[in-house]
Amino acid sequence: DTGRLAGVLQLAADMIGWKDKRSDGHGVGIACHFTFGGYAAHAFEVSMEGNQLMIHRAVCAVDVGRVVNPLGVEAQMMGGTLDGISAALNLAITVKDGQVQQHNFPDYPLMRMAQSPQSVEVYIVESIEEPSGAGEIGVPSAAPALANAIYAATTVRVRKLPLMPELMRML
């Protein structure tokens, strides 16, 4: 349903202040996704402070039909947003001489609290549609929205994941 997809995209845009002018080195990015019968959109506001990416705000708008447990959906979207950011920023599995190089968490750097957004806002669209999946739907649009925000803040288009090593290489 393209109308429902457009609805979450517009809601995320409105909540992040898409039309607002930013002249302080901040950039915003947005992306949307459909899966398992649900619709989600992410929007981020970011800036660079030296070599540090600052994620000031994360907005997630979701339409998963009739919601039985709003707090559960909100928690799923927050967790999915953070997981999507973590995967986008630093996570990679590399292979050398046929061997995976990452063996445990020290080799697979999950997002640190200092890298996480200052706020994650979740907006749930009220709906009378049949309930749909609200599990993984909070993950897929996070990385492209974050990449778009980085481009808006830096004018550097990162097209390879993980984002941070590529961004540092290109700056």
PDB file of N, CA, C and O in Angstrom, residues 112-144:
ATOM      1  N   ARG A 112      28.906   2.017  20.766  1.00  0.00           N
ATOM      2  CA  ARG A 112      29.083   2.452  22.143  1.00  0.00           C
ATOM      3  C   ARG A 112      28.022   3.495  22.482  1.00  0.00           C
ATOM      4  O   ARG A 112      27.461   4.137  21.591  1.00  0.00           O
ATOM      5  N   MET A 113      27.786   3.694  23.751  1.00  0.00           N
ATOM      6  CA  MET A 113      26.769   4.668  24.164  1.00  0.00           C
ATOM      7  C   MET A 113      27.079   6.059  23.625  1.00  0.00           C
ATOM      8  O   MET A 113      26.183   6.800  23.253  1.00  0.00           O
ATOM      9  N   ALA A 114      28.360   6.421  23.557  1.00  0.00           N
ATOM     10  CA  ALA A 114      28.737   7.751  23.065  1.00  0.00           C
ATOM     11  C   ALA A 114      28.391   7.922  21.590  1.00  0.00           C
ATOM     12  O   ALA A 114      28.233   9.045  21.120  1.00  0.00           O
ATOM     13  N   GLN A 115      28.272   6.828  20.849  1.00  0.00           N
ATOM     14  CA  GLN A 115      27.919   6.893  19.432  1.00  0.00           C
ATOM     15  C   GLN A 115      26.414   6.888  19.211  1.00  0.00           C
ATOM     16  O   GLN A 115      25.955   7.202  18.122  1.00  0.00           O
ATOM     17  N   SER A 116      25.661   6.524  20.224  1.00  0.00           N
ATOM     18  CA  SER A 116      24.221   6.358  20.051  1.00  0.00           C
ATOM     19  C   SER A 116      23.525   7.721  19.982  1.00  0.00           C
ATOM     20  O   SER A 116      24.065   8.727  20.425  1.00  0.00           O
ATOM     21  N   PRO A 117      22.325   7.740  19.417  1.00  0.00           N
ATOM     22  CA  PRO A 117      21.590   9.007  19.307  1.00  0.00           C
ATOM     23  C   PRO A 117      21.294   9.596  20.680  1.00  0.00           C
ATOM     24  O   PRO A 117      21.096   8.864  21.650  1.00  0.00           O
ATOM     25  N   GLN A 118      21.245  10.924  20.729  1.00  0.00           N
ATOM     26  CA  GLN A 118      20.863  11.575  21.969  1.00  0.00           C
ATOM     27  C   GLN A 118      19.402  11.289  22.294  1.00  0.00           C
ATOM     28  O   GLN A 118      19.007  11.282  23.446  1.00  0.00           O
ATOM     29  N   SER A 119      18.596  11.036  21.247  1.00  0.00           N
ATOM     30  CA  SER A 119      17.206  10.640  21.471  1.00  0.00           C
ATOM     31  C   SER A 119      16.736   9.757  20.324  1.00  0.00           C
ATOM     32  O   SER A 119      17.194   9.907  19.192  1.00  0.00           O
ATOM     33  N   VAL A 120      15.868   8.819  20.648  1.00  0.00           N
ATOM     34  CA  VAL A 120      15.194   7.982  19.656  1.00  0.00           C
ATOM     35  C   VAL A 120      13.700   8.183  19.873  1.00  0.00           C
ATOM     36  O   VAL A 120      13.181   7.859  20.937  1.00  0.00           O
ATOM     37  N   GLU A 121      13.039   8.737  18.869  1.00  0.00           N
ATOM     38  CA  GLU A 121      11.606   9.007  18.962  1.00  0.00           C
ATOM     39  C   GLU A 121      10.872   8.018  18.067  1.00  0.00           C
ATOM     40  O   GLU A 121      11.257   7.822  16.920  1.00  0.00           O
ATOM     41  N   VAL A 122       9.824   7.419  18.598  1.00  0.00           N
ATOM     42  CA  VAL A 122       9.027   6.462  17.838  1.00  0.00           C
ATOM     43  C   VAL A 122       7.606   7.004  17.717  1.00  0.00           C
ATOM     44  O   VAL A 122       7.001   7.400  18.718  1.00  0.00           O
ATOM     45  N   TYR A 123       7.104   7.010  16.493  1.00  0.00           N
ATOM     46  CA  TYR A 123       5.735   7.463  16.208  1.00  0.00           C
ATOM     47  C   TYR A 123       4.986   6.311  15.550  1.00  0.00           C
ATOM     48  O   TYR A 123       5.403   5.817  14.506  1.00  0.00           O
ATOM     49  N   ILE A 124       3.914   5.896  16.179  1.00  0.00           N
ATOM     50  CA  ILE A 124       3.113   4.768  15.701  1.00  0.00           C
ATOM     51  C   ILE A 124       1.842   5.315  15.063  1.00  0.00           C
ATOM     52  O   ILE A 124       1.080   6.046  15.701  1.00  0.00           O
ATOM     53  N   VAL A 125       1.620   4.948  13.814  1.00  0.00           N
ATOM     54  CA  VAL A 125       0.419   5.374  13.095  1.00  0.00           C
ATOM     55  C   VAL A 125      -0.770   4.575  13.607  1.00  0.00           C
ATOM     56  O   VAL A 125      -0.721   3.341  13.651  1.00  0.00           O
ATOM     57  N   GLU A 126      -1.820   5.275  14.013  1.00  0.00           N
ATOM     58  CA  GLU A 126      -3.049   4.581  14.411  1.00  0.00           C
ATOM     59  C   GLU A 126      -3.695   4.010  13.163  1.00  0.00           C
ATOM     60  O   GLU A 126      -3.784   4.676  12.130  1.00  0.00           O
ATOM     61  N   SER A 127      -4.146   2.756  13.264  1.00  0.00           N
ATOM     62  CA  SER A 127      -4.663   2.079  12.089  1.00  0.00           C
ATOM     63  C   SER A 127      -5.734   1.069  12.480  1.00  0.00           C
ATOM     64  O   SER A 127      -5.731   0.548  13.593  1.00  0.00           O
ATOM     65  N   ILE A 128      -6.623   0.805  11.532  1.00  0.00           N
ATOM     66  CA  ILE A 128      -7.610  -0.257  11.714  1.00  0.00           C
ATOM     67  C   ILE A 128      -7.264  -1.466  10.858  1.00  0.00           C
ATOM     68  O   ILE A 128      -7.996  -2.445  10.828  1.00  0.00           O
ATOM     69  N   GLU A 129      -6.115  -1.407  10.173  1.00  0.00           N
ATOM     70  CA  GLU A 129      -5.664  -2.529   9.345  1.00  0.00           C
ATOM     71  C   GLU A 129      -5.299  -3.717  10.234  1.00  0.00           C
ATOM     72  O   GLU A 129      -5.052  -3.559  11.434  1.00  0.00           O
ATOM     73  N   GLU A 130      -5.230  -4.901   9.625  1.00  0.00           N
ATOM     74  CA  GLU A 130      -4.822  -6.086  10.376  1.00  0.00           C
ATOM     75  C   GLU A 130      -3.419  -5.888  10.947  1.00  0.00           C
ATOM     76  O   GLU A 130      -2.563  -5.291  10.289  1.00  0.00           O
ATOM     77  N   PRO A 131      -3.169  -6.385  12.164  1.00  0.00           N
ATOM     78  CA  PRO A 131      -1.821  -6.268  12.733  1.00  0.00           C
ATOM     79  C   PRO A 131      -0.801  -7.005  11.862  1.00  0.00           C
ATOM     80  O   PRO A 131      -1.117  -8.017  11.237  1.00  0.00           O
ATOM     81  N   SER A 132       0.408  -6.469  11.821  1.00  0.00           N
ATOM     82  CA  SER A 132       1.478  -7.117  11.055  1.00  0.00           C
ATOM     83  C   SER A 132       2.714  -7.220  11.935  1.00  0.00           C
ATOM     84  O   SER A 132       2.708  -6.816  13.091  1.00  0.00           O
ATOM     85  N   GLY A 133       3.772  -7.733  11.368  1.00  0.00           N
ATOM     86  CA  GLY A 133       5.011  -7.918  12.122  1.00  0.00           C
ATOM     87  C   GLY A 133       5.634  -6.599  12.540  1.00  0.00           C
ATOM     88  O   GLY A 133       5.704  -5.660  11.758  1.00  0.00           O
ATOM     89  N   ALA A 134       6.086  -6.552  13.778  1.00  0.00           N
ATOM     90  CA  ALA A 134       6.754  -5.354  14.288  1.00  0.00           C
ATOM     91  C   ALA A 134       8.125  -5.721  14.847  1.00  0.00           C
ATOM     92  O   ALA A 134       8.702  -4.978  15.610  1.00  0.00           O
ATOM     93  N   GLY A 135       8.653  -6.849  14.438  1.00  0.00           N
ATOM     94  CA  GLY A 135       9.944  -7.285  14.963  1.00  0.00           C
ATOM     95  C   GLY A 135      11.104  -6.623  14.248  1.00  0.00           C
ATOM     96  O   GLY A 135      11.661  -5.632  14.708  1.00  0.00           O
ATOM     97  N   GLU A 136      11.448  -7.153  13.106  1.00  0.00           N
ATOM     98  CA  GLU A 136      12.632  -6.689  12.379  1.00  0.00           C
ATOM     99  C   GLU A 136      12.415  -5.390  11.615  1.00  0.00           C
ATOM    100  O   GLU A 136      13.369  -4.809  11.118  1.00  0.00           O
ATOM    101  N   ILE A 137      11.197  -4.922  11.500  1.00  0.00           N
ATOM    102  CA  ILE A 137      10.887  -3.777  10.650  1.00  0.00           C
ATOM    103  C   ILE A 137      11.604  -2.497  11.084  1.00  0.00           C
ATOM    104  O   ILE A 137      11.789  -1.578  10.287  1.00  0.00           O
ATOM    105  N   GLY A 138      12.071  -2.430  12.326  1.00  0.00           N
ATOM    106  CA  GLY A 138      12.773  -1.249  12.805  1.00  0.00           C
ATOM    107  C   GLY A 138      14.227  -1.166  12.379  1.00  0.00           C
ATOM    108  O   GLY A 138      14.897  -0.183  12.683  1.00  0.00           O
ATOM    109  N   VAL A 139      14.746  -2.165  11.661  1.00  0.00           N
ATOM    110  CA  VAL A 139      16.162  -2.192  11.299  1.00  0.00           C
ATOM    111  C   VAL A 139      16.456  -1.672   9.890  1.00  0.00           C
ATOM    112  O   VAL A 139      17.339  -0.825   9.718  1.00  0.00           O
ATOM    113  N   PRO A 140      15.789  -2.136   8.834  1.00  0.00           N
ATOM    114  CA  PRO A 140      16.270  -1.905   7.463  1.00  0.00           C
ATOM    115  C   PRO A 140      16.424  -0.464   7.003  1.00  0.00           C
ATOM    116  O   PRO A 140      17.361  -0.161   6.263  1.00  0.00           O
ATOM    117  N   SER A 141      15.562   0.437   7.408  1.00  0.00           N
ATOM    118  CA  SER A 141      15.682   1.804   6.892  1.00  0.00           C
ATOM    119  C   SER A 141      16.643   2.669   7.697  1.00  0.00           C
ATOM    120  O   SER A 141      16.926   3.811   7.317  1.00  0.00           O
ATOM    121  N   ALA A 142      17.196   2.145   8.782  1.00  0.00           N
ATOM    122  CA  ALA A 142      18.113   2.938   9.603  1.00  0.00           C
ATOM    123  C   ALA A 142      19.406   3.258   8.853  1.00  0.00           C
ATOM    124  O   ALA A 142      19.844   4.415   8.840  1.00  0.00           O
ATOM    125  N   ALA A 143      20.037   2.278   8.243  1.00  0.00           N
ATOM    126  CA  ALA A 143      21.328   2.506   7.567  1.00  0.00           C
ATOM    127  C   ALA A 143      21.214   3.496   6.410  1.00  0.00           C
ATOM    128  O   ALA A 143      22.013   4.433   6.328  1.00  0.00           O
ATOM    129  N   PRO A 144      20.249   3.344   5.494  1.00  0.00           N
ATOM    130  CA  PRO A 144      20.182   4.326   4.409  1.00  0.00           C
ATOM    131  C   PRO A 144      19.812   5.726   4.880  1.00  0.00           C
ATOM    132  O   PRO A 144      20.319   6.715   4.342  1.00  0.00           O
TER     133      PRO A 144
END
